[in-house]
PDB file of N, CA, C, O and CB in Angstrom:
ATOM      1  N   UNK A   1     -24.014 -42.252   8.370  1.00  0.00           N
ATOM      2  CA  UNK A   1     -23.875 -43.654   8.071  1.00  0.00           C
ATOM      3  C   UNK A   1     -22.594 -44.199   8.680  1.00  0.00           C
ATOM      4  O   UNK A   1     -22.572 -45.308   9.214  1.00  0.00           O
ATOM      5  CB  UNK A   1     -23.896 -43.883   6.571  1.00  0.00           C
ATOM      6  N   UNK A   2     -21.518 -43.404   8.596  1.00  0.00           N
ATOM      7  CA  UNK A   2     -20.253 -43.853   9.195  1.00  0.00           C
ATOM      8  C   UNK A   2     -20.386 -44.039  10.705  1.00  0.00           C
ATOM      9  O   UNK A   2     -19.846 -44.989  11.272  1.00  0.00           O
ATOM     10  CB  UNK A   2     -19.132 -42.847   8.891  1.00  0.00           C
ATOM     11  N   UNK A   3     -21.121 -43.111  11.359  1.00  0.00           N
ATOM     12  CA  UNK A   3     -21.301 -43.163  12.813  1.00  0.00           C
ATOM     13  C   UNK A   3     -22.044 -44.435  13.227  1.00  0.00           C
ATOM     14  O   UNK A   3     -21.783 -45.000  14.289  1.00  0.00           O
ATOM     15  CB  UNK A   3     -22.068 -41.919  13.304  1.00  0.00           C
ATOM     16  N   UNK A   4     -22.956 -44.867  12.389  1.00  0.00           N
ATOM     17  CA  UNK A   4     -23.729 -46.093  12.709  1.00  0.00           C
ATOM     18  C   UNK A   4     -22.845 -47.298  12.692  1.00  0.00           C
ATOM     19  O   UNK A   4     -23.094 -48.272  13.404  1.00  0.00           O
ATOM     20  CB  UNK A   4     -24.882 -46.295  11.726  1.00  0.00           C
ATOM     21  N   UNK A   5     -21.763 -47.243  11.847  1.00  0.00           N
ATOM     22  CA  UNK A   5     -20.827 -48.371  11.744  1.00  0.00           C
ATOM     23  C   UNK A   5     -19.666 -48.227  12.683  1.00  0.00           C
ATOM     24  O   UNK A   5     -18.791 -49.092  12.711  1.00  0.00           O
ATOM     25  CB  UNK A   5     -20.315 -48.507  10.338  1.00  0.00           C
ATOM     26  N   UNK A   6     -19.624 -47.124  13.483  1.00  0.00           N
ATOM     27  CA  UNK A   6     -18.519 -46.912  14.396  1.00  0.00           C
ATOM     28  C   UNK A   6     -17.272 -46.368  13.715  1.00  0.00           C
ATOM     29  O   UNK A   6     -16.157 -46.528  14.212  1.00  0.00           O
ATOM     30  CB  UNK A   6     -18.193 -48.188  15.087  1.00  0.00           C
ATOM     31  N   UNK A   7     -17.466 -45.754  12.625  1.00  0.00           N
ATOM     32  CA  UNK A   7     -16.329 -45.177  11.897  1.00  0.00           C
ATOM     33  C   UNK A   7     -16.434 -43.670  11.873  1.00  0.00           C
ATOM     34  O   UNK A   7     -17.509 -43.112  12.095  1.00  0.00           O
ATOM     35  CB  UNK A   7     -16.257 -45.724  10.463  1.00  0.00           C
ATOM     36  N   UNK A   8     -15.299 -42.994  11.598  1.00  0.00           N
ATOM     37  CA  UNK A   8     -15.369 -41.579  11.413  1.00  0.00           C
ATOM     38  C   UNK A   8     -14.411 -41.183  10.296  1.00  0.00           C
ATOM     39  O   UNK A   8     -13.416 -41.849  10.013  1.00  0.00           O
ATOM     40  CB  UNK A   8     -15.048 -40.840  12.717  1.00  0.00           C
ATOM     41  N   UNK A   9     -14.761 -40.085   9.691  1.00  0.00           N
ATOM     42  CA  UNK A   9     -14.010 -39.554   8.529  1.00  0.00           C
ATOM     43  C   UNK A   9     -13.050 -38.516   9.028  1.00  0.00           C
ATOM     44  O   UNK A   9     -13.459 -37.549   9.671  1.00  0.00           O
ATOM     45  CB  UNK A   9     -14.961 -38.945   7.442  1.00  0.00           C
ATOM     46  N   UNK A  10     -11.761 -38.697   8.742  1.00  0.00           N
ATOM     47  CA  UNK A  10     -10.691 -37.742   9.139  1.00  0.00           C
ATOM     48  C   UNK A  10     -10.107 -37.197   7.838  1.00  0.00           C
ATOM     49  O   UNK A  10      -9.629 -37.956   6.995  1.00  0.00           O
ATOM     50  CB  UNK A  10      -9.549 -38.440  10.052  1.00  0.00           C
ATOM     51  N   UNK A  11     -10.150 -35.886   7.687  1.00  0.00           N
ATOM     52  CA  UNK A  11      -9.580 -35.216   6.522  1.00  0.00           C
ATOM     53  C   UNK A  11      -8.180 -34.796   6.869  1.00  0.00           C
ATOM     54  O   UNK A  11      -7.965 -33.986   7.770  1.00  0.00           O
ATOM     55  CB  UNK A  11     -10.435 -33.997   6.079  1.00  0.00           C
ATOM     56  N   UNK A  12      -7.199 -35.366   6.129  1.00  0.00           N
ATOM     57  CA  UNK A  12      -5.795 -35.106   6.408  1.00  0.00           C
ATOM     58  C   UNK A  12      -5.290 -33.923   5.612  1.00  0.00           C
ATOM     59  O   UNK A  12      -4.550 -33.103   6.155  1.00  0.00           O
ATOM     60  CB  UNK A  12      -4.959 -36.330   6.106  1.00  0.00           C
ATOM     61  N   UNK A  13      -5.646 -33.804   4.389  1.00  0.00           N
ATOM     62  CA  UNK A  13      -5.176 -32.723   3.511  1.00  0.00           C
ATOM     63  C   UNK A  13      -6.338 -31.810   3.219  1.00  0.00           C
ATOM     64  O   UNK A  13      -7.186 -32.138   2.389  1.00  0.00           O
ATOM     65  CB  UNK A  13      -4.563 -33.277   2.188  1.00  0.00           C
ATOM     66  N   UNK A  14      -6.398 -30.692   3.868  1.00  0.00           N
ATOM     67  CA  UNK A  14      -7.489 -29.759   3.650  1.00  0.00           C
ATOM     68  C   UNK A  14      -7.283 -29.016   2.351  1.00  0.00           C
ATOM     69  O   UNK A  14      -6.161 -28.662   1.987  1.00  0.00           O
ATOM     70  CB  UNK A  14      -7.608 -28.781   4.813  1.00  0.00           C
ATOM     71  N   UNK A  15      -8.366 -28.788   1.670  1.00  0.00           N
ATOM     72  CA  UNK A  15      -8.289 -28.023   0.406  1.00  0.00           C
ATOM     73  C   UNK A  15      -8.134 -26.543   0.715  1.00  0.00           C
ATOM     74  O   UNK A  15      -8.601 -26.070   1.751  1.00  0.00           O
ATOM     75  CB  UNK A  15      -9.557 -28.260  -0.477  1.00  0.00           C
ATOM     76  N   UNK A  16      -7.486 -25.815  -0.173  1.00  0.00           N
ATOM     77  CA  UNK A  16      -7.331 -24.371  -0.006  1.00  0.00           C
ATOM     78  C   UNK A  16      -8.691 -23.715  -0.212  1.00  0.00           C
ATOM     79  O   UNK A  16      -9.507 -24.167  -1.015  1.00  0.00           O
ATOM     80  CB  UNK A  16      -6.271 -23.791  -1.002  1.00  0.00           C
ATOM     81  N   UNK A  17      -8.903 -22.664   0.517  1.00  0.00           N
ATOM     82  CA  UNK A  17     -10.112 -21.876   0.334  1.00  0.00           C
ATOM     83  C   UNK A  17      -9.909 -20.936  -0.852  1.00  0.00           C
ATOM     84  O   UNK A  17      -8.795 -20.798  -1.358  1.00  0.00           O
ATOM     85  CB  UNK A  17     -10.465 -21.079   1.628  1.00  0.00           C
ATOM     86  N   UNK A  18     -10.955 -20.312  -1.277  1.00  0.00           N
ATOM     87  CA  UNK A  18     -10.851 -19.361  -2.408  1.00  0.00           C
ATOM     88  C   UNK A  18      -9.953 -18.190  -2.018  1.00  0.00           C
ATOM     89  O   UNK A  18      -9.226 -17.665  -2.861  1.00  0.00           O
ATOM     90  CB  UNK A  18     -12.266 -18.838  -2.835  1.00  0.00           C
ATOM     91  N   UNK A  19      -9.993 -17.771  -0.744  1.00  0.00           N
ATOM     92  CA  UNK A  19      -9.125 -16.676  -0.324  1.00  0.00           C
ATOM     93  C   UNK A  19      -7.649 -17.068  -0.382  1.00  0.00           C
ATOM     94  O   UNK A  19      -6.817 -16.260  -0.794  1.00  0.00           O
ATOM     95  CB  UNK A  19      -9.489 -16.234   1.087  1.00  0.00           C
ATOM     96  N   UNK A  20      -7.316 -18.276   0.016  1.00  0.00           N
ATOM     97  CA  UNK A  20      -5.934 -18.770  -0.053  1.00  0.00           C
ATOM     98  C   UNK A  20      -5.452 -18.859  -1.475  1.00  0.00           C
ATOM     99  O   UNK A  20      -4.306 -18.522  -1.771  1.00  0.00           O
ATOM    100  CB  UNK A  20      -5.816 -20.128   0.609  1.00  0.00           C
ATOM    101  N   UNK A  21      -6.328 -19.316  -2.370  1.00  0.00           N
ATOM    102  CA  UNK A  21      -5.992 -19.418  -3.774  1.00  0.00           C
ATOM    103  C   UNK A  21      -5.747 -18.029  -4.369  1.00  0.00           C
ATOM    104  O   UNK A  21      -4.784 -17.836  -5.112  1.00  0.00           O
ATOM    105  CB  UNK A  21      -7.106 -20.142  -4.536  1.00  0.00           C
ATOM    106  N   UNK A  22      -6.595 -17.079  -4.053  1.00  0.00           N
ATOM    107  CA  UNK A  22      -6.464 -15.724  -4.549  1.00  0.00           C
ATOM    108  C   UNK A  22      -5.164 -15.079  -4.027  1.00  0.00           C
ATOM    109  O   UNK A  22      -4.460 -14.389  -4.764  1.00  0.00           O
ATOM    110  CB  UNK A  22      -7.691 -14.889  -4.135  1.00  0.00           C
ATOM    111  N   UNK A  23      -4.865 -15.322  -2.729  1.00  0.00           N
ATOM    112  CA  UNK A  23      -3.638 -14.751  -2.179  1.00  0.00           C
ATOM    113  C   UNK A  23      -2.395 -15.383  -2.800  1.00  0.00           C
ATOM    114  O   UNK A  23      -1.396 -14.698  -3.018  1.00  0.00           O
ATOM    115  CB  UNK A  23      -3.608 -14.928  -0.665  1.00  0.00           C
ATOM    116  N   UNK A  24      -2.449 -16.655  -3.080  1.00  0.00           N
ATOM    117  CA  UNK A  24      -1.321 -17.340  -3.772  1.00  0.00           C
ATOM    118  C   UNK A  24      -1.089 -16.748  -5.169  1.00  0.00           C
ATOM    119  O   UNK A  24       0.051 -16.533  -5.582  1.00  0.00           O
ATOM    120  CB  UNK A  24      -1.601 -18.875  -3.892  1.00  0.00           C
ATOM    121  N   UNK A  25      -2.182 -16.492  -5.883  1.00  0.00           N
ATOM    122  CA  UNK A  25      -2.052 -15.866  -7.193  1.00  0.00           C
ATOM    123  C   UNK A  25      -1.471 -14.478  -7.094  1.00  0.00           C
ATOM    124  O   UNK A  25      -0.611 -14.103  -7.891  1.00  0.00           O
ATOM    125  CB  UNK A  25      -3.388 -15.810  -7.884  1.00  0.00           C
ATOM    126  N   UNK A  26      -1.925 -13.720  -6.134  1.00  0.00           N
ATOM    127  CA  UNK A  26      -1.426 -12.363  -5.954  1.00  0.00           C
ATOM    128  C   UNK A  26       0.064 -12.371  -5.623  1.00  0.00           C
ATOM    129  O   UNK A  26       0.828 -11.567  -6.159  1.00  0.00           O
ATOM    130  CB  UNK A  26      -2.210 -11.648  -4.849  1.00  0.00           C
ATOM    131  N   UNK A  27       0.467 -13.263  -4.756  1.00  0.00           N
ATOM    132  CA  UNK A  27       1.905 -13.331  -4.378  1.00  0.00           C
ATOM    133  C   UNK A  27       2.748 -13.749  -5.559  1.00  0.00           C
ATOM    134  O   UNK A  27       3.880 -13.284  -5.695  1.00  0.00           O
ATOM    135  CB  UNK A  27       2.128 -14.319  -3.207  1.00  0.00           C
ATOM    136  N   UNK A  28       2.240 -14.607  -6.415  1.00  0.00           N
ATOM    137  CA  UNK A  28       3.030 -15.025  -7.578  1.00  0.00           C
ATOM    138  C   UNK A  28       3.131 -13.910  -8.647  1.00  0.00           C
ATOM    139  O   UNK A  28       4.060 -13.913  -9.453  1.00  0.00           O
ATOM    140  CB  UNK A  28       2.408 -16.290  -8.198  1.00  0.00           C
ATOM    141  N   UNK A  29       2.194 -12.981  -8.650  1.00  0.00           N
ATOM    142  CA  UNK A  29       2.219 -11.905  -9.653  1.00  0.00           C
ATOM    143  C   UNK A  29       3.210 -10.794  -9.214  1.00  0.00           C
ATOM    144  O   UNK A  29       3.800 -10.139 -10.073  1.00  0.00           O
ATOM    145  CB  UNK A  29       0.773 -11.309  -9.855  1.00  0.00           C
ATOM    146  N   UNK A  30       3.395 -10.579  -7.937  1.00  0.00           N
ATOM    147  CA  UNK A  30       4.266  -9.507  -7.457  1.00  0.00           C
ATOM    148  C   UNK A  30       5.684  -9.540  -8.053  1.00  0.00           C
ATOM    149  O   UNK A  30       6.151  -8.500  -8.518  1.00  0.00           O
ATOM    150  CB  UNK A  30       4.358  -9.580  -5.960  1.00  0.00           C
ATOM    151  N   UNK A  31       6.376 -10.661  -8.063  1.00  0.00           N
ATOM    152  CA  UNK A  31       7.739 -10.664  -8.682  1.00  0.00           C
ATOM    153  C   UNK A  31       7.726 -10.290 -10.147  1.00  0.00           C
ATOM    154  O   UNK A  31       8.657  -9.642 -10.624  1.00  0.00           O
ATOM    155  CB  UNK A  31       8.382 -12.035  -8.539  1.00  0.00           C
ATOM    156  N   UNK A  32       6.699 -10.681 -10.867  1.00  0.00           N
ATOM    157  CA  UNK A  32       6.590 -10.338 -12.268  1.00  0.00           C
ATOM    158  C   UNK A  32       6.487  -8.823 -12.490  1.00  0.00           C
ATOM    159  O   UNK A  32       7.168  -8.250 -13.340  1.00  0.00           O
ATOM    160  CB  UNK A  32       5.392 -11.032 -12.869  1.00  0.00           C
ATOM    161  N   UNK A  33       5.616  -8.203 -11.699  1.00  0.00           N
ATOM    162  CA  UNK A  33       5.441  -6.749 -11.807  1.00  0.00           C
ATOM    163  C   UNK A  33       6.722  -6.000 -11.376  1.00  0.00           C
ATOM    164  O   UNK A  33       7.109  -5.012 -11.999  1.00  0.00           O
ATOM    165  CB  UNK A  33       4.237  -6.291 -10.940  1.00  0.00           C
ATOM    166  N   UNK A  34       7.363  -6.483 -10.312  1.00  0.00           N
ATOM    167  CA  UNK A  34       8.600  -5.872  -9.838  1.00  0.00           C
ATOM    168  C   UNK A  34       9.669  -5.952 -10.903  1.00  0.00           C
ATOM    169  O   UNK A  34      10.367  -4.971 -11.158  1.00  0.00           O
ATOM    170  CB  UNK A  34       9.082  -6.546  -8.554  1.00  0.00           C
ATOM    171  N   UNK A  35       9.807  -7.104 -11.527  1.00  0.00           N
ATOM    172  CA  UNK A  35      10.823  -7.265 -12.580  1.00  0.00           C
ATOM    173  C   UNK A  35      10.575  -6.337 -13.735  1.00  0.00           C
ATOM    174  O   UNK A  35      11.508  -5.758 -14.292  1.00  0.00           O
ATOM    175  CB  UNK A  35      10.857  -8.694 -13.080  1.00  0.00           C
ATOM    176  N   UNK A  36       9.290  -6.190 -14.104  1.00  0.00           N
ATOM    177  CA  UNK A  36       8.940  -5.312 -15.210  1.00  0.00           C
ATOM    178  C   UNK A  36       9.236  -3.849 -14.848  1.00  0.00           C
ATOM    179  O   UNK A  36       9.772  -3.092 -15.657  1.00  0.00           O
ATOM    180  CB  UNK A  36       7.452  -5.487 -15.584  1.00  0.00           C
ATOM    181  N   UNK A  37       8.874  -3.472 -13.619  1.00  0.00           N
ATOM    182  CA  UNK A  37       9.105  -2.083 -13.174  1.00  0.00           C
ATOM    183  C   UNK A  37      10.585  -1.766 -13.123  1.00  0.00           C
ATOM    184  O   UNK A  37      11.023  -0.747 -13.656  1.00  0.00           O
ATOM    185  CB  UNK A  37       8.478  -1.842 -11.792  1.00  0.00           C
ATOM    186  N   UNK A  38      11.363  -2.638 -12.482  1.00  0.00           N
ATOM    187  CA  UNK A  38      12.809  -2.386 -12.384  1.00  0.00           C
ATOM    188  C   UNK A  38      13.489  -2.493 -13.768  1.00  0.00           C
ATOM    189  O   UNK A  38      14.480  -1.807 -14.018  1.00  0.00           O
ATOM    190  CB  UNK A  38      13.459  -3.390 -11.390  1.00  0.00           C
ATOM    191  N   UNK A  39      12.975  -3.325 -14.640  1.00  0.00           N
ATOM    192  CA  UNK A  39      13.515  -3.398 -15.997  1.00  0.00           C
ATOM    193  C   UNK A  39      13.282  -2.093 -16.779  1.00  0.00           C
ATOM    194  O   UNK A  39      14.149  -1.663 -17.540  1.00  0.00           O
ATOM    195  CB  UNK A  39      12.882  -4.576 -16.745  1.00  0.00           C
ATOM    196  N   UNK A  40      12.123  -1.475 -16.591  1.00  0.00           N
ATOM    197  CA  UNK A  40      11.875  -0.197 -17.246  1.00  0.00           C
ATOM    198  C   UNK A  40      12.747   0.878 -16.685  1.00  0.00           C
ATOM    199  O   UNK A  40      13.228   1.731 -17.430  1.00  0.00           O
ATOM    200  CB  UNK A  40      10.434   0.199 -17.116  1.00  0.00           C
ATOM    201  N   UNK A  41      12.972   0.867 -15.368  1.00  0.00           N
ATOM    202  CA  UNK A  41      13.826   1.878 -14.782  1.00  0.00           C
ATOM    203  C   UNK A  41      15.258   1.727 -15.295  1.00  0.00           C
ATOM    204  O   UNK A  41      15.921   2.717 -15.606  1.00  0.00           O
ATOM    205  CB  UNK A  41      13.789   1.788 -13.253  1.00  0.00           C
ATOM    206  N   UNK A  42      15.727   0.480 -15.382  1.00  0.00           N
ATOM    207  CA  UNK A  42      17.065   0.243 -15.856  1.00  0.00           C
ATOM    208  C   UNK A  42      17.212   0.651 -17.321  1.00  0.00           C
ATOM    209  O   UNK A  42      18.209   1.260 -17.709  1.00  0.00           O
ATOM    210  CB  UNK A  42      17.430  -1.214 -15.671  1.00  0.00           C
ATOM    211  N   UNK A  43      16.217   0.311 -18.121  1.00  0.00           N
ATOM    212  CA  UNK A  43      16.246   0.681 -19.536  1.00  0.00           C
ATOM    213  C   UNK A  43      16.250   2.208 -19.678  1.00  0.00           C
ATOM    214  O   UNK A  43      16.957   2.742 -20.533  1.00  0.00           O
ATOM    215  CB  UNK A  43      15.032   0.066 -20.288  1.00  0.00           C
ATOM    216  N   UNK A  44      15.482   2.905 -18.866  1.00  0.00           N
ATOM    217  CA  UNK A  44      15.451   4.374 -18.954  1.00  0.00           C
ATOM    218  C   UNK A  44      16.813   4.943 -18.585  1.00  0.00           C
ATOM    219  O   UNK A  44      17.313   5.841 -19.263  1.00  0.00           O
ATOM    220  CB  UNK A  44      14.351   4.963 -18.028  1.00  0.00           C
ATOM    221  N   UNK A  45      17.433   4.417 -17.490  1.00  0.00           N
ATOM    222  CA  UNK A  45      18.765   4.903 -17.107  1.00  0.00           C
ATOM    223  C   UNK A  45      19.789   4.616 -18.173  1.00  0.00           C
ATOM    224  O   UNK A  45      20.637   5.458 -18.470  1.00  0.00           O
ATOM    225  CB  UNK A  45      19.206   4.278 -15.801  1.00  0.00           C
ATOM    226  N   UNK A  46      19.718   3.420 -18.760  1.00  0.00           N
ATOM    227  CA  UNK A  46      20.687   3.051 -19.818  1.00  0.00           C
ATOM    228  C   UNK A  46      20.514   3.954 -21.027  1.00  0.00           C
ATOM    229  O   UNK A  46      21.504   4.367 -21.630  1.00  0.00           O
ATOM    230  CB  UNK A  46      20.514   1.563 -20.239  1.00  0.00           C
ATOM    231  N   UNK A  47      19.264   4.274 -21.398  1.00  0.00           N
ATOM    232  CA  UNK A  47      19.010   5.175 -22.536  1.00  0.00           C
ATOM    233  C   UNK A  47      19.552   6.548 -22.232  1.00  0.00           C
ATOM    234  O   UNK A  47      20.162   7.175 -23.099  1.00  0.00           O
ATOM    235  CB  UNK A  47      17.503   5.258 -22.860  1.00  0.00           C
ATOM    236  N   UNK A  48      19.347   7.030 -21.034  1.00  0.00           N
ATOM    237  CA  UNK A  48      19.858   8.345 -20.646  1.00  0.00           C
ATOM    238  C   UNK A  48      21.389   8.383 -20.704  1.00  0.00           C
ATOM    239  O   UNK A  48      21.972   9.386 -21.115  1.00  0.00           O
ATOM    240  CB  UNK A  48      19.374   8.708 -19.232  1.00  0.00           C
ATOM    241  N   UNK A  49      22.049   7.267 -20.284  1.00  0.00           N
ATOM    242  CA  UNK A  49      23.506   7.209 -20.335  1.00  0.00           C
ATOM    243  C   UNK A  49      23.995   7.215 -21.790  1.00  0.00           C
ATOM    244  O   UNK A  49      24.981   7.886 -22.097  1.00  0.00           O
ATOM    245  CB  UNK A  49      24.019   5.951 -19.599  1.00  0.00           C
ATOM    246  N   UNK A  50      23.341   6.500 -22.671  1.00  0.00           N
ATOM    247  CA  UNK A  50      23.707   6.444 -24.059  1.00  0.00           C
ATOM    248  C   UNK A  50      23.545   7.809 -24.709  1.00  0.00           C
ATOM    249  O   UNK A  50      24.420   8.271 -25.442  1.00  0.00           O
ATOM    250  CB  UNK A  50      22.877   5.404 -24.781  1.00  0.00           C
ATOM    251  N   UNK A  51      22.410   8.448 -24.429  1.00  0.00           N
ATOM    252  CA  UNK A  51      22.163   9.784 -25.002  1.00  0.00           C
ATOM    253  C   UNK A  51      23.199  10.797 -24.488  1.00  0.00           C
ATOM    254  O   UNK A  51      23.681  11.628 -25.258  1.00  0.00           O
ATOM    255  CB  UNK A  51      20.723  10.268 -24.652  1.00  0.00           C
ATOM    256  N   UNK A  52      23.538  10.734 -23.215  1.00  0.00           N
ATOM    257  CA  UNK A  52      24.567  11.624 -22.671  1.00  0.00           C
ATOM    258  C   UNK A  52      25.893  11.411 -23.324  1.00  0.00           C
ATOM    259  O   UNK A  52      26.593  12.370 -23.649  1.00  0.00           O
ATOM    260  CB  UNK A  52      24.705  11.433 -21.195  1.00  0.00           C
ATOM    261  N   UNK A  53      26.259  10.141 -23.525  1.00  0.00           N
ATOM    262  CA  UNK A  53      27.547   9.817 -24.182  1.00  0.00           C
ATOM    263  C   UNK A  53      27.545  10.299 -25.625  1.00  0.00           C
ATOM    264  O   UNK A  53      28.555  10.803 -26.117  1.00  0.00           O
ATOM    265  CB  UNK A  53      27.824   8.289 -24.137  1.00  0.00           C
ATOM    266  N   UNK A  54      26.409  10.144 -26.304  1.00  0.00           N
ATOM    267  CA  UNK A  54      26.330  10.635 -27.680  1.00  0.00           C
ATOM    268  C   UNK A  54      26.417  12.140 -27.769  1.00  0.00           C
ATOM    269  O   UNK A  54      27.020  12.676 -28.698  1.00  0.00           O
ATOM    270  CB  UNK A  54      25.056  10.173 -28.318  1.00  0.00           C
ATOM    271  N   UNK A  55      25.821  12.827 -26.813  1.00  0.00           N
ATOM    272  CA  UNK A  55      25.887  14.286 -26.814  1.00  0.00           C
ATOM    273  C   UNK A  55      27.320  14.784 -26.525  1.00  0.00           C
ATOM    274  O   UNK A  55      27.737  15.828 -27.027  1.00  0.00           O
ATOM    275  CB  UNK A  55      24.904  14.857 -25.771  1.00  0.00           C
ATOM    276  N   UNK A  56      28.038  14.039 -25.735  1.00  0.00           N
ATOM    277  CA  UNK A  56      29.446  14.465 -25.420  1.00  0.00           C
ATOM    278  C   UNK A  56      30.378  14.081 -26.551  1.00  0.00           C
ATOM    279  O   UNK A  56      31.250  14.869 -26.918  1.00  0.00           O
ATOM    280  CB  UNK A  56      29.951  13.816 -24.085  1.00  0.00           C
ATOM    281  N   UNK A  57      30.219  12.890 -27.114  1.00  0.00           N
ATOM    282  CA  UNK A  57      31.213  12.395 -28.068  1.00  0.00           C
ATOM    283  C   UNK A  57      30.629  12.162 -29.479  1.00  0.00           C
ATOM    284  O   UNK A  57      31.366  11.784 -30.390  1.00  0.00           O
ATOM    285  CB  UNK A  57      31.816  11.099 -27.543  1.00  0.00           C
ATOM    286  N   UNK A  58      29.352  12.376 -29.660  1.00  0.00           N
ATOM    287  CA  UNK A  58      28.675  12.036 -30.920  1.00  0.00           C
ATOM    288  C   UNK A  58      29.250  12.663 -32.153  1.00  0.00           C
ATOM    289  O   UNK A  58      29.684  11.925 -33.037  1.00  0.00           O
ATOM    290  CB  UNK A  58      27.275  12.413 -30.835  1.00  0.00           C
ATOM    291  N   UNK A  59      29.288  13.989 -32.285  1.00  0.00           N
ATOM    292  CA  UNK A  59      29.743  14.593 -33.536  1.00  0.00           C
ATOM    293  C   UNK A  59      31.198  14.237 -33.873  1.00  0.00           C
ATOM    294  O   UNK A  59      31.494  14.013 -35.047  1.00  0.00           O
ATOM    295  CB  UNK A  59      29.592  16.101 -33.458  1.00  0.00           C
ATOM    296  N   UNK A  60      32.102  14.176 -32.921  1.00  0.00           N
ATOM    297  CA  UNK A  60      33.482  13.844 -33.157  1.00  0.00           C
ATOM    298  C   UNK A  60      33.603  12.378 -33.628  1.00  0.00           C
ATOM    299  O   UNK A  60      34.387  12.072 -34.527  1.00  0.00           O
ATOM    300  CB  UNK A  60      34.310  14.087 -31.882  1.00  0.00           C
ATOM    301  N   UNK A  61      32.834  11.500 -33.021  1.00  0.00           N
ATOM    302  CA  UNK A  61      32.913  10.075 -33.357  1.00  0.00           C
ATOM    303  C   UNK A  61      32.302   9.784 -34.736  1.00  0.00           C
ATOM    304  O   UNK A  61      32.750   8.866 -35.423  1.00  0.00           O
ATOM    305  CB  UNK A  61      32.199   9.240 -32.281  1.00  0.00           C
ATOM    306  N   UNK A  62      31.294  10.548 -35.144  1.00  0.00           N
ATOM    307  CA  UNK A  62      30.675  10.357 -36.451  1.00  0.00           C
ATOM    308  C   UNK A  62      31.669  10.708 -37.557  1.00  0.00           C
ATOM    309  O   UNK A  62      31.677  10.035 -38.588  1.00  0.00           O
ATOM    310  CB  UNK A  62      29.395  11.215 -36.579  1.00  0.00           C
ATOM    311  N   UNK A  63      32.502  11.727 -37.387  1.00  0.00           N
ATOM    312  CA  UNK A  63      33.478  12.068 -38.429  1.00  0.00           C
ATOM    313  C   UNK A  63      34.564  11.045 -38.523  1.00  0.00           C
ATOM    314  O   UNK A  63      35.109  10.822 -39.604  1.00  0.00           O
ATOM    315  CB  UNK A  63      34.085  13.422 -38.173  1.00  0.00           C
ATOM    316  N   UNK A  64      34.906  10.401 -37.401  1.00  0.00           N
ATOM    317  CA  UNK A  64      36.003   9.420 -37.400  1.00  0.00           C
ATOM    318  C   UNK A  64      35.535   8.062 -37.923  1.00  0.00           C
ATOM    319  O   UNK A  64      36.358   7.269 -38.380  1.00  0.00           O
ATOM    320  CB  UNK A  64      36.579   9.263 -35.981  1.00  0.00           C
ATOM    321  N   UNK A  65      34.245   7.780 -37.868  1.00  0.00           N
ATOM    322  CA  UNK A  65      33.753   6.495 -38.245  1.00  0.00           C
ATOM    323  C   UNK A  65      33.913   6.303 -39.761  1.00  0.00           C
ATOM    324  O   UNK A  65      33.599   7.202 -40.542  1.00  0.00           O
ATOM    325  CB  UNK A  65      32.294   6.337 -37.813  1.00  0.00           C
ATOM    326  N   UNK A  66      34.398   5.135 -40.162  1.00  0.00           N
ATOM    327  CA  UNK A  66      34.591   4.868 -41.628  1.00  0.00           C
ATOM    328  C   UNK A  66      33.223   4.734 -42.322  1.00  0.00           C
ATOM    329  O   UNK A  66      32.256   4.267 -41.720  1.00  0.00           O
ATOM    330  CB  UNK A  66      35.447   3.542 -41.857  1.00  0.00           C
ATOM    331  N   UNK A  67      33.163   5.129 -43.533  1.00  0.00           N
ATOM    332  CA  UNK A  67      31.942   4.998 -44.345  1.00  0.00           C
ATOM    333  C   UNK A  67      31.802   3.523 -44.733  1.00  0.00           C
ATOM    334  O   UNK A  67      32.778   2.774 -44.743  1.00  0.00           O
ATOM    335  CB  UNK A  67      31.992   5.931 -45.634  1.00  0.00           C
ATOM    336  N   UNK A  68      30.598   3.135 -45.044  1.00  0.00           N
ATOM    337  CA  UNK A  68      30.342   1.750 -45.415  1.00  0.00           C
ATOM    338  C   UNK A  68      31.101   1.388 -46.705  1.00  0.00           C
ATOM    339  O   UNK A  68      31.294   2.225 -47.587  1.00  0.00           O
ATOM    340  CB  UNK A  68      28.823   1.516 -45.596  1.00  0.00           C
ATOM    341  N   UNK A  69      31.514   0.152 -46.783  1.00  0.00           N
ATOM    342  CA  UNK A  69      32.291  -0.321 -47.960  1.00  0.00           C
ATOM    343  C   UNK A  69      31.380  -0.930 -49.007  1.00  0.00           C
ATOM    344  O   UNK A  69      31.405  -2.138 -49.242  1.00  0.00           O
ATOM    345  CB  UNK A  69      33.354  -1.359 -47.535  1.00  0.00           C
ATOM    346  N   UNK A  70      30.596  -0.105 -49.619  1.00  0.00           N
ATOM    347  CA  UNK A  70      29.671  -0.585 -50.623  1.00  0.00           C
ATOM    348  C   UNK A  70      30.133  -0.312 -51.997  1.00  0.00           C
ATOM    349  O   UNK A  70      29.449  -0.662 -52.959  1.00  0.00           O
ATOM    350  CB  UNK A  70      28.353   0.006 -50.432  1.00  0.00           C
TER     351      UNK A  70
END
């Protein structure tokens, strides 16, 4: 119908395809998983450091610690 009137339709902003949408979702998930993974690694290292410190200094520090004031 547009051709009969001498007009044409020009699409300026193309819509994303399903593949582009899926790839965008995937790319946005990657930082979340990385943060979770590195957070677990850091928590594990921190726990190991605390346990090592307690094993080295734990019994001596427990005797020095004041009892609760109840």
